[in-house]
Coordinates of C-alpha atoms and ligand atoms in Angstrom, one line a residue:
X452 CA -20.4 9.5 -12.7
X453 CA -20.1 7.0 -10.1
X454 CA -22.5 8.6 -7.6
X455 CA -19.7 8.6 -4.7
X456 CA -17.7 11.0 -6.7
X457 CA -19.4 14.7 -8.1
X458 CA -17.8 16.4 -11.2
X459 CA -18.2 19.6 -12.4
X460 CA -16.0 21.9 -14.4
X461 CA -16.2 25.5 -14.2
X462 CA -14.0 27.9 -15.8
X463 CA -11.4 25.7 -17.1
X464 CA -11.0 23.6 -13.4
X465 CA -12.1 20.0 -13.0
X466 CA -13.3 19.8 -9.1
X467 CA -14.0 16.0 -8.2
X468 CA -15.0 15.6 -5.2
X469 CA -14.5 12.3 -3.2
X470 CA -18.8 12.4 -1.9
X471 CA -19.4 9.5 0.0
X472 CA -19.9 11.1 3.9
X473 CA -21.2 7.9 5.0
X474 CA -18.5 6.1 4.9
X475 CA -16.1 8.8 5.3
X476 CA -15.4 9.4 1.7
X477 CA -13.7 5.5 1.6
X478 CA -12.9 5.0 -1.5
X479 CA -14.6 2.3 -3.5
X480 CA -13.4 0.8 -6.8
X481 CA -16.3 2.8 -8.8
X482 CA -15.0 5.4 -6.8
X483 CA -10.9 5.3 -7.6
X484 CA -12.7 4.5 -11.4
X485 CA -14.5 7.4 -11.8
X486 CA -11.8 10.1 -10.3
X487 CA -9.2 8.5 -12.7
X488 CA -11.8 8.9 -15.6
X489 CA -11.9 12.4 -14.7
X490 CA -8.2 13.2 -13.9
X491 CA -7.3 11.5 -17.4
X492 CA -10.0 13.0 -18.9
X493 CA -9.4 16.7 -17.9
X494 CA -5.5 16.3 -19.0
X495 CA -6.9 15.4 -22.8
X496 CA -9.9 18.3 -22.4
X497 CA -8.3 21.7 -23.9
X498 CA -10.9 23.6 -22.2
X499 CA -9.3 22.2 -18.8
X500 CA -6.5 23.4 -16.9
X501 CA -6.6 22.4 -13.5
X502 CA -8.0 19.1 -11.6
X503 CA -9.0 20.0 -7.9
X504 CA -9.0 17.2 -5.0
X505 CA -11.6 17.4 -2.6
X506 CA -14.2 15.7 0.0
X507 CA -18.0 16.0 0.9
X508 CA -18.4 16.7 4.4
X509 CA -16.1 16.8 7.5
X510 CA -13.4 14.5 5.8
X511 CA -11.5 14.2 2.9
X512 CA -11.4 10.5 2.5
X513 CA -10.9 7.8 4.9
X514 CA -8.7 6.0 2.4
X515 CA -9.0 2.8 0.2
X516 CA -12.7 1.0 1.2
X517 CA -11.8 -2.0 3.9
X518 CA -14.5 -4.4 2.5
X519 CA -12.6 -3.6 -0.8
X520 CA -9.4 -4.4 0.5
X521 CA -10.9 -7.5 2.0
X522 CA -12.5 -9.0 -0.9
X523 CA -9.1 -8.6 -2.4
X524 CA -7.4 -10.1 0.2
X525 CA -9.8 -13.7 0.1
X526 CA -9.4 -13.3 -3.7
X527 CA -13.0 -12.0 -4.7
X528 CA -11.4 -9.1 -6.0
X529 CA -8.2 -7.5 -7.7
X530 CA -7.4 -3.7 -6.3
X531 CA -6.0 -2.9 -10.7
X532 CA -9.0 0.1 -9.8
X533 CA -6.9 1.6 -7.2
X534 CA -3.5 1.4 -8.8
X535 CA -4.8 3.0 -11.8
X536 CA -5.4 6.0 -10.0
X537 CA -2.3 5.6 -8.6
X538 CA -0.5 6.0 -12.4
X539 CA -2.9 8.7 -13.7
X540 CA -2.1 10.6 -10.9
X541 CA 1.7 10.4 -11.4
X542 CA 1.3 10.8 -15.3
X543 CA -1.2 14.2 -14.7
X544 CA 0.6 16.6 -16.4
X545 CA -1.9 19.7 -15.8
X546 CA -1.5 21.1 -11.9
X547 CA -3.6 19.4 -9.1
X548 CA -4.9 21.1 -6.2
X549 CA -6.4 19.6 -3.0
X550 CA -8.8 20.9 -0.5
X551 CA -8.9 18.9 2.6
X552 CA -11.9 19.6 4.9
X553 CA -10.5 17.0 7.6
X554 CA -9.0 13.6 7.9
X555 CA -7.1 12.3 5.0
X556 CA -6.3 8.6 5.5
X557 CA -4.2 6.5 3.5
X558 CA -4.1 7.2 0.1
X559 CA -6.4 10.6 1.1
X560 CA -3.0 11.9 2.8
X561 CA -0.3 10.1 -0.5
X562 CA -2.5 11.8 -3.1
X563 CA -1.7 15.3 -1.9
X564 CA 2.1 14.2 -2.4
X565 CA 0.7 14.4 -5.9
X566 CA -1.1 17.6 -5.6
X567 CA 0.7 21.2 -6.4
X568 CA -1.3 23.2 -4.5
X569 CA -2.2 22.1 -1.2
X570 CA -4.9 23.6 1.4
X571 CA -6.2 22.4 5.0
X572 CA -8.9 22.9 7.6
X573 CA -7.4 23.6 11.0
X574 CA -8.6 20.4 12.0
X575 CA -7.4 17.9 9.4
X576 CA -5.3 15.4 10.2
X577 CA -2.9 13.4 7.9
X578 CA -2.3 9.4 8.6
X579 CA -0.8 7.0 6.4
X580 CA -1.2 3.7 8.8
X581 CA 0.0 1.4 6.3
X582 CA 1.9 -1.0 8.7
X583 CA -1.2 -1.3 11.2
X584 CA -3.3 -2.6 8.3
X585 CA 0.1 -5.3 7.4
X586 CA 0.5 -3.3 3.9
X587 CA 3.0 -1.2 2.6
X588 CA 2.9 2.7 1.3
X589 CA 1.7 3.1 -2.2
X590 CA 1.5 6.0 -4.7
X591 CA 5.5 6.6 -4.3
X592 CA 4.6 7.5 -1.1
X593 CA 7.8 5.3 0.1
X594 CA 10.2 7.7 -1.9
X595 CA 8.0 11.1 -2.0
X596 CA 7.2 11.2 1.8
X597 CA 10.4 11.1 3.5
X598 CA 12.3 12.9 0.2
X599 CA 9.1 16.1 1.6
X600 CA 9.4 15.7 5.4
X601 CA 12.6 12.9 6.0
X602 CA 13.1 9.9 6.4
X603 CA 12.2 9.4 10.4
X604 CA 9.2 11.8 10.5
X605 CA 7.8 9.3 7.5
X606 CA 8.7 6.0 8.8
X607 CA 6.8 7.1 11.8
X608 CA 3.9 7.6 9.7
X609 CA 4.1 4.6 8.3
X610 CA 5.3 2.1 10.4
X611 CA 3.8 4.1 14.2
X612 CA 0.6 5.0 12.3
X613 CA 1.6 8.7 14.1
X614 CA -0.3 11.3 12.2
X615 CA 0.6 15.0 11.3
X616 CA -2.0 18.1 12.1
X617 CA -2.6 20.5 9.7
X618 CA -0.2 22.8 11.8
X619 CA 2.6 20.3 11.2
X620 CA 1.9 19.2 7.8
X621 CA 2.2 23.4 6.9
X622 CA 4.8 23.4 9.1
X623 CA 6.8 20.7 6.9
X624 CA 6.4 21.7 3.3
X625 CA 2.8 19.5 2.7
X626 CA 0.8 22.9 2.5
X627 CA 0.3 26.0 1.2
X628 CA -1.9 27.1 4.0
X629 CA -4.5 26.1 6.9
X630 CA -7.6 27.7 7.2
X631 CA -10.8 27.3 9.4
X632 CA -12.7 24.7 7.7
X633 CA -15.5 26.7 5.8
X634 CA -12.3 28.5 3.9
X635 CA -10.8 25.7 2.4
X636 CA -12.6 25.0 -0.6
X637 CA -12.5 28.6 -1.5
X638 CA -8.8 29.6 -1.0
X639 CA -8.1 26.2 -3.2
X640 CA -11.3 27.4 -6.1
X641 CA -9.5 30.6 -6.2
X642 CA -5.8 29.0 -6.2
X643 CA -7.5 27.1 -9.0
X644 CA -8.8 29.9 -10.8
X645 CA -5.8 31.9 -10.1
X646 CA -3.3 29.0 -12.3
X647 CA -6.6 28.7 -14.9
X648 CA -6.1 31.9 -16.1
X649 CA -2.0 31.6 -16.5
X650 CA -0.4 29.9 -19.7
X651 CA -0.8 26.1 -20.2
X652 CA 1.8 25.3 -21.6
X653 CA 4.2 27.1 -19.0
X654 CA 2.2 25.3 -16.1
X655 CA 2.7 21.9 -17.8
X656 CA 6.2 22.3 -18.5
X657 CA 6.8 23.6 -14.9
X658 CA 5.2 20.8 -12.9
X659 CA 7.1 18.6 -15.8
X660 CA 10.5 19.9 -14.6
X661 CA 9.4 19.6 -11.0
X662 CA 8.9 15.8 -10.7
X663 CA 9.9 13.0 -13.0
X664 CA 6.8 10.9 -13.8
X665 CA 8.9 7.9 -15.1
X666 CA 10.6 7.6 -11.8
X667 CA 7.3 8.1 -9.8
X668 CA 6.0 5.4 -12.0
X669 CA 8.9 2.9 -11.6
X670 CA 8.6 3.5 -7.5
X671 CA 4.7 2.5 -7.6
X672 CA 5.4 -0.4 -9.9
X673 CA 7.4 -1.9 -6.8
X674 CA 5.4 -0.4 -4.3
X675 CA 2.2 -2.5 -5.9
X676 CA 4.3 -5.8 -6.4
X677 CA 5.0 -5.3 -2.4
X678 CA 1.2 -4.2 -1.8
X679 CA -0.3 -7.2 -3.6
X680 CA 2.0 -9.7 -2.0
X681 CA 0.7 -8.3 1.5
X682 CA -2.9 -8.0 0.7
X683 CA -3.0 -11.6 0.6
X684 CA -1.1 -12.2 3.8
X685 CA -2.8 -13.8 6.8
X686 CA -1.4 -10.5 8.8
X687 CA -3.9 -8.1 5.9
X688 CA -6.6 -10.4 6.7
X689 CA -6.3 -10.1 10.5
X690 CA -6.3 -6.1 10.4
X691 CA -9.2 -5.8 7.7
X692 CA -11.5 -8.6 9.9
X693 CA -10.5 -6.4 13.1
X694 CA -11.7 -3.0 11.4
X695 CA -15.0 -5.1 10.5
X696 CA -15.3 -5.9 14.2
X697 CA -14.3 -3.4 15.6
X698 CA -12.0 -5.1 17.3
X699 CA -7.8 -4.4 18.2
X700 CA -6.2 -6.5 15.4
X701 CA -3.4 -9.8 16.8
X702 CA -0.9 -10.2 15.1
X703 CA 0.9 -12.1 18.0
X704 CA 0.3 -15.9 16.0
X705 CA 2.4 -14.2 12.2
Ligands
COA1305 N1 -13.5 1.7 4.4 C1 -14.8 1.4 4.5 N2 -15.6 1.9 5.4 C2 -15.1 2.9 6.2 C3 -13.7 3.3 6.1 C4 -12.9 2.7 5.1 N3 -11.7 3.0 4.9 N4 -13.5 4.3 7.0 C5 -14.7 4.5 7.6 N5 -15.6 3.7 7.2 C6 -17.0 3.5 7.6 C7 -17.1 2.8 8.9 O1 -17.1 1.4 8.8 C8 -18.5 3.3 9.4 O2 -19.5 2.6 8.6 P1 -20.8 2.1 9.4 O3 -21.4 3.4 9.9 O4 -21.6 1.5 8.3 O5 -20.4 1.2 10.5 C9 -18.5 4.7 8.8 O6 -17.5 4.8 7.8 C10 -18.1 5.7 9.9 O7 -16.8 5.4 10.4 P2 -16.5 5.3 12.0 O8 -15.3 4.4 12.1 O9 -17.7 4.9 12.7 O10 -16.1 6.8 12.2 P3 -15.1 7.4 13.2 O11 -15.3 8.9 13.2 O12 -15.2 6.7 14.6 O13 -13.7 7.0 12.6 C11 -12.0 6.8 10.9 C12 -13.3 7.5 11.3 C13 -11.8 7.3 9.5 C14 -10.9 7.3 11.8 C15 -12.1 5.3 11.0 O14 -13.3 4.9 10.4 C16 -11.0 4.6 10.4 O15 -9.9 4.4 11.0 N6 -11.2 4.1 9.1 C17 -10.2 3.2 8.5 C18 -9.2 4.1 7.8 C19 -8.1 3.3 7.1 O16 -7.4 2.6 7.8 N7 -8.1 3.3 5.8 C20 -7.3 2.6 5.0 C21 -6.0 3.3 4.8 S1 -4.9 2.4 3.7

């Protein structure tokens, strides 16, 4: 589709995988377009089940692409890509699964709040440094994460920038199970497989009582009201020109 993100279906599972190594799997706006093509797509496709997450390489995605975020920020660009994704992911009614080969940044880490079935390398790491960059969490992140690990553990995540290993995010409820790296994908194809061959309409309604897609929709509503307002902050600017420079960001003169 997009070239950054490979689809293939096989045996009623959707795997999209986020396949841009380069750049760590950021996600670009053809990117975030063509995963939520393929996540809407598979829940109207009868011969698909099951969606599954997951990234070329050593990473699973560095999160939303910084030259993205600032072109939106000087106003070359709107981020409507991004929070598309966002709402397809909290209407998906068929069950999600992730594989997570490494580091899941940002959006990498809320999506798998979104995700049923969740599986890590040993060595992924989960970081949702939404303060650092002068933004705020997105994807219901601000009610799912601390409602999954509390309220101190998530504020740390997003206001310290601390991260969790896969040890700890097992250890809190965010996965079904850490693996060495080369058994990810397969534990999560054959978790896949494994909810492919149940009934539909039992999986559906399941995952339907589970989480309530109209309050998950309501929370990212505000969450992208908050996110805009701060994209175009002088503070946004500051962090996105210091990850361009590779420079420590000052945020000593806002
Ligand atoms: N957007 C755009 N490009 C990104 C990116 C992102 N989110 N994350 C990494 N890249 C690019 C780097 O700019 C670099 O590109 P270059 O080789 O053309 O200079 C390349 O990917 C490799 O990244 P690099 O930083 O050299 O690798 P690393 O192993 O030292 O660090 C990360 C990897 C992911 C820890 C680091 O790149 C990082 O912190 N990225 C930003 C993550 C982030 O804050 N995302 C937004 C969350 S809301």
């Amino acid at each position: 589709m997009s070239g950054q993100v490979a689809i293939r279906d096989v045996g009623g599972v959707r795997e999209v995988t986020f396949d841009r190594p380069e750049k760590k799997n950021a996600l670009s706006m053809a990117m975030y377009r063509a995963a939520r093509e393929a996540l809407e797509g598979a829940q109207r496709d009868p011969a698909l089940r099951v969606v599954l997450f997951t990234g070329a390489g050593e990473v699973f995605t560095a999160g939303n692409d910084m030259a993205d975020f600032a072109r939106v920020a000087s106003g070359a660009a709107d981020a409507d890509e991004g929070t598309r994704f966002i709402a397809a992911l909290a209407r998906a009614e068929k069950p999600i699964v992730a594989a997570v080969p490494g580091l899941a940044v940002g959006i990498g880490t809320t999506l798998l709040l979104h995700c049923d079935l969740v599986y890590l390398a040993q060595g992924a790491r989960l970081t949702a440094p939404f303060v650092d960059l002068a933004l705020v969490p997105e994807a219901a992140s601000s009610l799912l994460l601390p409602a999954r690990i509390g309220h101190v553990r998530a504020f740390a995540m997003f206001a310290l920038g601390e991260g969790l290993t896969a040890q700890e995010a097992m250890a809190l409820g965010l996965a079904n199970a850490v693996l060495p790296a080369g058994d990810v994908l397969p534990a999560a194809r054959e978790a896949a497989a494994a909810l492919a061959r149940r009934p539909l309409g039992a999986l559906v309604a399941t995952k339907r009582l589970m989480r309530d897609a109209e309050t998950l929709l309501a929370r990212t509503d505000a969450e992208m009201a908050e996110f805009r307002e701060r994209l175009q902050s002088a503070e946004a600017r500051e962090a996105f020109a210091a990850f361009m420079e590779r420079r420590a960001p000052d945020f000593s003169g806002f």
